[in-house]
Coordinates of C-alpha atoms in Angstrom, one line a residue:
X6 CA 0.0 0.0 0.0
X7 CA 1.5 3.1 -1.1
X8 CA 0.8 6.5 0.6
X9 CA 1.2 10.0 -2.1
X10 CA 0.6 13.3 -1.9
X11 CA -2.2 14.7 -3.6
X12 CA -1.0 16.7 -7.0
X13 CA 0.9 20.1 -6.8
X14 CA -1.4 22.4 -8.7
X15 CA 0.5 25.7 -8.5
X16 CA 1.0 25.4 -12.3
X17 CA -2.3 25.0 -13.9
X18 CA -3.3 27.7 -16.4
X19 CA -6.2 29.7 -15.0
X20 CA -8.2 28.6 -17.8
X21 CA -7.9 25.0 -17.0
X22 CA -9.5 26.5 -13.3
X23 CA -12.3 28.2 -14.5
X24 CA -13.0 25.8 -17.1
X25 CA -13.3 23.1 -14.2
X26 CA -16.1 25.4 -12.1
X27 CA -18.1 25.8 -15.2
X28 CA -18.1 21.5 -15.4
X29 CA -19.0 21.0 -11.7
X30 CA -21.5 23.5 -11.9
X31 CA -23.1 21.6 -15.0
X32 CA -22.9 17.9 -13.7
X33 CA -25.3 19.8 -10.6
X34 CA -27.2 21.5 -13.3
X35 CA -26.6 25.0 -11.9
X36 CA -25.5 28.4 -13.0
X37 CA -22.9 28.2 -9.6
X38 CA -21.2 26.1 -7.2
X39 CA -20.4 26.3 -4.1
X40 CA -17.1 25.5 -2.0
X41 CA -18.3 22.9 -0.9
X42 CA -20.0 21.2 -3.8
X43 CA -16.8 21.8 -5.6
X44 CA -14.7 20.1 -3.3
X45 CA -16.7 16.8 -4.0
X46 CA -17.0 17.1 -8.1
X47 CA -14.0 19.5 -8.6
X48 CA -10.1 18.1 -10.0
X49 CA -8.4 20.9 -8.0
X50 CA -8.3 22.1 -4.9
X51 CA -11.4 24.8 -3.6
X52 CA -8.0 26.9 -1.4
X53 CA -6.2 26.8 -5.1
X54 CA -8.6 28.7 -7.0
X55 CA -9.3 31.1 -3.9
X56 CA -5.7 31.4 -3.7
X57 CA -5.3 32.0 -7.5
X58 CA -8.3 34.6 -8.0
X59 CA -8.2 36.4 -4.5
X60 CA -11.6 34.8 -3.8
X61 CA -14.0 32.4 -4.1
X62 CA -16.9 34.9 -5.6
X63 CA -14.1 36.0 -7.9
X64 CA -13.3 33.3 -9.4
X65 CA -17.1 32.4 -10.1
X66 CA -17.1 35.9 -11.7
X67 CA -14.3 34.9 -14.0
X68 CA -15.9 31.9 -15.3
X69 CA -18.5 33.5 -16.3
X70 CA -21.1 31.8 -13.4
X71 CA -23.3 33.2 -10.9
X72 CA -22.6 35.0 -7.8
X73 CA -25.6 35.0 -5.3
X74 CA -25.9 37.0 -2.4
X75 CA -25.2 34.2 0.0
X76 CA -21.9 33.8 -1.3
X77 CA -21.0 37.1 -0.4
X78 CA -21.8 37.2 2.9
X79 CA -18.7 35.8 3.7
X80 CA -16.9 38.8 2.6
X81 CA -19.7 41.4 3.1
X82 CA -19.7 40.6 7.1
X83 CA -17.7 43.3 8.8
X84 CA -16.9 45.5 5.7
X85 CA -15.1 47.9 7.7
X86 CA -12.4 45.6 8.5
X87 CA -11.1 46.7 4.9
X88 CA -10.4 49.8 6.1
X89 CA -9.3 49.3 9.6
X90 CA -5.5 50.3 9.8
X91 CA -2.4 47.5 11.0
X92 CA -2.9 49.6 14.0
X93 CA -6.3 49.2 14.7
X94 CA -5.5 45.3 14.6
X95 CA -2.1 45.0 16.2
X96 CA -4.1 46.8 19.0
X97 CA -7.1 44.4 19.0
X98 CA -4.9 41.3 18.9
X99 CA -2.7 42.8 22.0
X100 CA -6.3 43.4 23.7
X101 CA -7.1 39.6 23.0
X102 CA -4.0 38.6 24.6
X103 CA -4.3 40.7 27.8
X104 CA -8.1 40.0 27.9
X105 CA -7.1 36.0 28.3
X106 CA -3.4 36.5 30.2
X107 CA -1.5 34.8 28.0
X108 CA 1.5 36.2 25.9
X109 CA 0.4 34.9 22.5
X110 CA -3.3 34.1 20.8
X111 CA -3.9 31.0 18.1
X112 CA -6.6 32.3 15.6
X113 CA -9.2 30.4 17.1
X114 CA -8.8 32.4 20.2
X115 CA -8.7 35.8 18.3
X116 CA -11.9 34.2 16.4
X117 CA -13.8 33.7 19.7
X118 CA -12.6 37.4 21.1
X119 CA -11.8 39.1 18.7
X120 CA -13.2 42.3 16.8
X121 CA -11.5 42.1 13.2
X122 CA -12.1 38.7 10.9
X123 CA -9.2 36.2 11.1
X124 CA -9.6 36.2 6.9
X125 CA -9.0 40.0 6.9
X126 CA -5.9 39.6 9.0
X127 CA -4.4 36.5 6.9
X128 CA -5.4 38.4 3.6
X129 CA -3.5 41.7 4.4
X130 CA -0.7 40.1 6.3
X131 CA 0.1 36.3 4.5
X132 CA 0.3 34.6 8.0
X133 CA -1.0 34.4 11.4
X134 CA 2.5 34.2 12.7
X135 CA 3.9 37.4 11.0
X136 CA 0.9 39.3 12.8
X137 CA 1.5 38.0 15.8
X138 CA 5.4 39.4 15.3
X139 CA 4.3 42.8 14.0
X140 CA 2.1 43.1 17.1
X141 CA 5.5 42.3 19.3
X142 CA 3.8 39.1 20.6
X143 CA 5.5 35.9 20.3
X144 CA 4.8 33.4 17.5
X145 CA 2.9 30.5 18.0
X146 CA 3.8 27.0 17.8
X147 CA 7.3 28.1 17.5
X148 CA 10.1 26.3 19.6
X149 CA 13.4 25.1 19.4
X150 CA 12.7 22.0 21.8
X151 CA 9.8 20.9 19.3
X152 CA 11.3 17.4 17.9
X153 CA 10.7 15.8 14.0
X154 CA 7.9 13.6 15.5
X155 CA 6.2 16.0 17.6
X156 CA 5.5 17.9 14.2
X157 CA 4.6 14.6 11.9
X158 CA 2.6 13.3 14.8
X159 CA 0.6 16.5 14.5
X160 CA -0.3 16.4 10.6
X161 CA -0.8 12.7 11.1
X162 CA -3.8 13.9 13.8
X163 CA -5.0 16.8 11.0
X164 CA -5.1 14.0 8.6
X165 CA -7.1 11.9 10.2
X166 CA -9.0 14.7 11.5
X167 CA -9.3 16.4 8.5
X168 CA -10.1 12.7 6.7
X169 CA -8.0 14.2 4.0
X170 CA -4.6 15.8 3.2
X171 CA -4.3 19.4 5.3
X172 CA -3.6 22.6 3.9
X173 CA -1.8 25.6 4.7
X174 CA -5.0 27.1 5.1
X175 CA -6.0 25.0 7.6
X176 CA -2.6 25.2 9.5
X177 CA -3.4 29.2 9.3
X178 CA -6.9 28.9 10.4
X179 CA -5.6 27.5 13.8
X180 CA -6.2 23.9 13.8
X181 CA -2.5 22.7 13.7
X182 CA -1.0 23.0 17.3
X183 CA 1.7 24.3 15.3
X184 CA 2.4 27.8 12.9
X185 CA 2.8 27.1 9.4
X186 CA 6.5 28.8 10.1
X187 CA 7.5 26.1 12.3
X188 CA 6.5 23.4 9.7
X189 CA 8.6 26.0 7.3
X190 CA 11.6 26.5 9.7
X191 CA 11.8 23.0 10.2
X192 CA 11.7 21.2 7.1
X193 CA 11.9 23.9 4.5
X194 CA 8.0 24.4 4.0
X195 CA 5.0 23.2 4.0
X196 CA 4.9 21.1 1.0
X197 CA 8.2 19.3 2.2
X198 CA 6.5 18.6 5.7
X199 CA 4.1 16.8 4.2
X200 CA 7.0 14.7 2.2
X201 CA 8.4 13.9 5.0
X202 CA 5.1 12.8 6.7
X203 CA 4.4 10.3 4.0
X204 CA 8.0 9.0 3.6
X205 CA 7.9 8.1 6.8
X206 CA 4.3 6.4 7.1
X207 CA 5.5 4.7 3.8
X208 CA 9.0 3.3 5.4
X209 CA 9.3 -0.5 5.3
X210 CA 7.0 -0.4 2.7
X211 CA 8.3 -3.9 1.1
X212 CA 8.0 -5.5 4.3
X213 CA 5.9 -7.8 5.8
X214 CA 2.6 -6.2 7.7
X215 CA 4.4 -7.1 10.5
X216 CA 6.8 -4.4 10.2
X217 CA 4.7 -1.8 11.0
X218 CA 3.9 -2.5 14.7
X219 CA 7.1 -3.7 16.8
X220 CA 7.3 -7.7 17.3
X221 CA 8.0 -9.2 21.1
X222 CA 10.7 -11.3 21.7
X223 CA 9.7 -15.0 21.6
X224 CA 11.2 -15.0 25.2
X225 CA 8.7 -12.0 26.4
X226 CA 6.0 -13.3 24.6
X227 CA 2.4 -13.5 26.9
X228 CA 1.3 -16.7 27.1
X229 CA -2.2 -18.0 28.6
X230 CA -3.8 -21.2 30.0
X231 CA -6.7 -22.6 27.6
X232 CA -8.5 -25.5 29.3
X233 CA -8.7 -29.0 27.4
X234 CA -10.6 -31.4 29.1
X235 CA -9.1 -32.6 32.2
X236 CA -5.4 -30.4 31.8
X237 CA -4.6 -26.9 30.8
X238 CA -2.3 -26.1 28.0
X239 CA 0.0 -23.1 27.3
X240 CA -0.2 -21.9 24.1
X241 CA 1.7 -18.5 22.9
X242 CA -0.8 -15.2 23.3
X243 CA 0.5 -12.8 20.7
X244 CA 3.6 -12.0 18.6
X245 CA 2.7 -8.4 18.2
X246 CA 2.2 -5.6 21.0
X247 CA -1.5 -4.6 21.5
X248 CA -1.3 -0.9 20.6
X249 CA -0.7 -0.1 16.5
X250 CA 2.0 2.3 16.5
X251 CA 1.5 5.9 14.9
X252 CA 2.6 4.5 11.1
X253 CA 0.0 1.6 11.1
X254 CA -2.7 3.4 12.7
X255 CA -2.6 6.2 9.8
X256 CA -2.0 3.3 7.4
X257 CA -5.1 1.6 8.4
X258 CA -7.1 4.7 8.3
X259 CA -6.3 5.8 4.9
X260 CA -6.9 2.0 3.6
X261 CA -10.2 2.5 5.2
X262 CA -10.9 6.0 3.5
X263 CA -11.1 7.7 7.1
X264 CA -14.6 6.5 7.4
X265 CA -15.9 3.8 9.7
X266 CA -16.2 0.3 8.2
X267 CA -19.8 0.0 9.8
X268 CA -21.5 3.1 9.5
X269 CA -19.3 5.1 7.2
X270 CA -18.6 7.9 9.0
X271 CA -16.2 10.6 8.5
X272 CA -14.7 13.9 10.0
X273 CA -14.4 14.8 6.3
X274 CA -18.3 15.4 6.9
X275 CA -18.8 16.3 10.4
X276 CA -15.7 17.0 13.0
X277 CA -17.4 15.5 15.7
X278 CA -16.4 11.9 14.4
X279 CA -13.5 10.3 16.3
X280 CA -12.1 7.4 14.4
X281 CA -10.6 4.6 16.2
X282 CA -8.3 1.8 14.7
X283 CA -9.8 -2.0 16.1
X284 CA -8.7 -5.5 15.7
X285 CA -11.1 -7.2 14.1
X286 CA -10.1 -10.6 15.4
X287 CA -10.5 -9.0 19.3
X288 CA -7.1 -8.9 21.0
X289 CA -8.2 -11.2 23.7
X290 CA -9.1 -13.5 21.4
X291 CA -5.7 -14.1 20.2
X292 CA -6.1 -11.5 17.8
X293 CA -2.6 -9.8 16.0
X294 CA -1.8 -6.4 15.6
X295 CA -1.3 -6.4 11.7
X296 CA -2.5 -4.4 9.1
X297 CA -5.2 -7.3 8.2
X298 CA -6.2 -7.6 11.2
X299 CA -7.0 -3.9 11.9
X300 CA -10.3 -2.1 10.7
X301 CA -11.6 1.9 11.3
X302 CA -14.5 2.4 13.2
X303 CA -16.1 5.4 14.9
X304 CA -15.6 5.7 18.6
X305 CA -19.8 4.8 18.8
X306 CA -19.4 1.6 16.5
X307 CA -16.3 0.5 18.8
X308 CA -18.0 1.1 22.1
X309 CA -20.6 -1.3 20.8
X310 CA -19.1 -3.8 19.2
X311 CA -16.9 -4.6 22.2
X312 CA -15.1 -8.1 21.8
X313 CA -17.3 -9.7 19.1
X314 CA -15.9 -10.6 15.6

């Protein structure tokens, strides 16, 4: 099973983008589309075409489609934020920060206190971070002490999250424990963070499934009594440890599309979800920790399923 990133898009003609809006709008037999809808029939990425038109309504615009009032609300909420000065929001992030004691704010924070929009701030400034520094507060999510794994540990958890490959735009919008600069600062960008994820998840990859999760030595191996009649025979437990590590637990979740294998759920469709990885031959039951024995289900279909098969 081989893990890739999805295709770099930086490089498509902004024909080939607009032409694409104009086709998912026609398979849903409309004169627009939405983010959303575009993200399930679209080839490219919805934060690509935002990225390469300025906005969303934009881009619509350019290809010709409909723009409908809804669409705009987005950008029509809080239209004085255009004109507010860097002063007026280095002031009102500082007053977030004071307001909850601490000597740096995440954007979700800023979102929950906050008087200017977190879009207005990204779109005149590029970053979360560089705001923060222009507004002599400290950066956040940057430290020297943060190790490799910390960092792939924590796109691994927006990945599965997420249920698909994260952004920088979701890294700016505060749901990475991390700044997009420490990703950047670390491994030269965002783009080679996330090659570095996946050659790590895709290590050993012509290995047995055993490879993935660490074996026990025969000599530590658990062992347990299983009644025969009249005398009770030892008979080896498990090879494997219990637990999947981090690489076959993300493994097992993409095989499974991040979606539980009884009900289907997703956090690709509501962020409530909480996938778990299960054996499906029960652990207590003799049950290895390999890739085929693993399934994803959603923390409700686990609870219930319990030890059965």
């Amino acid at each position: 099973m081989k893990f890739e990133l999805n295709a770099y898009h930086r490089n498509i003609p902004d024909e080939d983008l607009l032409n694409d809006l104009c086709r998912a709008a026609a398979i849903n037999n409309k004169d627009t589309v939405t983010i959303m809808e575009y993200r399930k029939l679209g080839t490219y990425g919805s934060n690509t075409i935002q990225r390469r038109f300025g906005s969303w309504t934009t881009a619509l615009e350019r290809a010709g489609l409909k723009v409908y009032s809804y669409q705009m609300a987005a950008a029509a909420r809080n239209p004085e934020n255009r004109y507010s000065s860097n002063q007026q929001i280095f002031d009102d992030i500082i007053r977030v920060a004071k307001l909850l004691s601490i000597p740096t704010i995440t954007t979700g924070q800023y979102k929950e206190h906050g008087k200017y929009d977190v879009s207005t701030i990204l779109n005149r400034f590029h970053s979360w971070d560089k705001a923060l520094k222009l507004a002599n507060l400290s950066e956040t999510g940057f430290a020297k002490d943060i190790s490799d794994p910390d960092l792939l540990f924590e796109i691994q958890r927006l990945w599965i999250k997420l249920g698909r490959q994260p952004t920088t735009t979701d890294v700016k919008k505060g749901l990475s424990k991390y700044s997009l600069n420490t990703y950047s600062w670390r491994f030269g960008g965002w783009r080679e963070a996330l090659e570095m994820f996946i050659k790590y998840i895709n290590a050993d990859e012509n290995n047995s499934n055993n490879s993935d999760n660490e074996k026990i030595p025969k000599e530590e191996r658990i062992t347990h009594y299983v009644p025969q009649e009249t005398e009770k025979k030892t008979v080896p437990l498990h090879n494997t440890n219990r637990d999947p590590n981090y690489r076959l637990r993300f493994k097992v979740m993409q095989r499974d599309n991040f979606k539980c294998c009884i009900c289907g759920t997703s956090p690709a469709k509501d962020l409530s979800v909480e996938l778990h990885v299960d054996h499906i031959v029960p652990w207590s039951k003799s049950g290895e920790t390999v890739i085929d024995n693993l399934q994803t289900l959603c923390s409700k279909c686990n609870l219930g399923k319990g030890d059965i098969e």
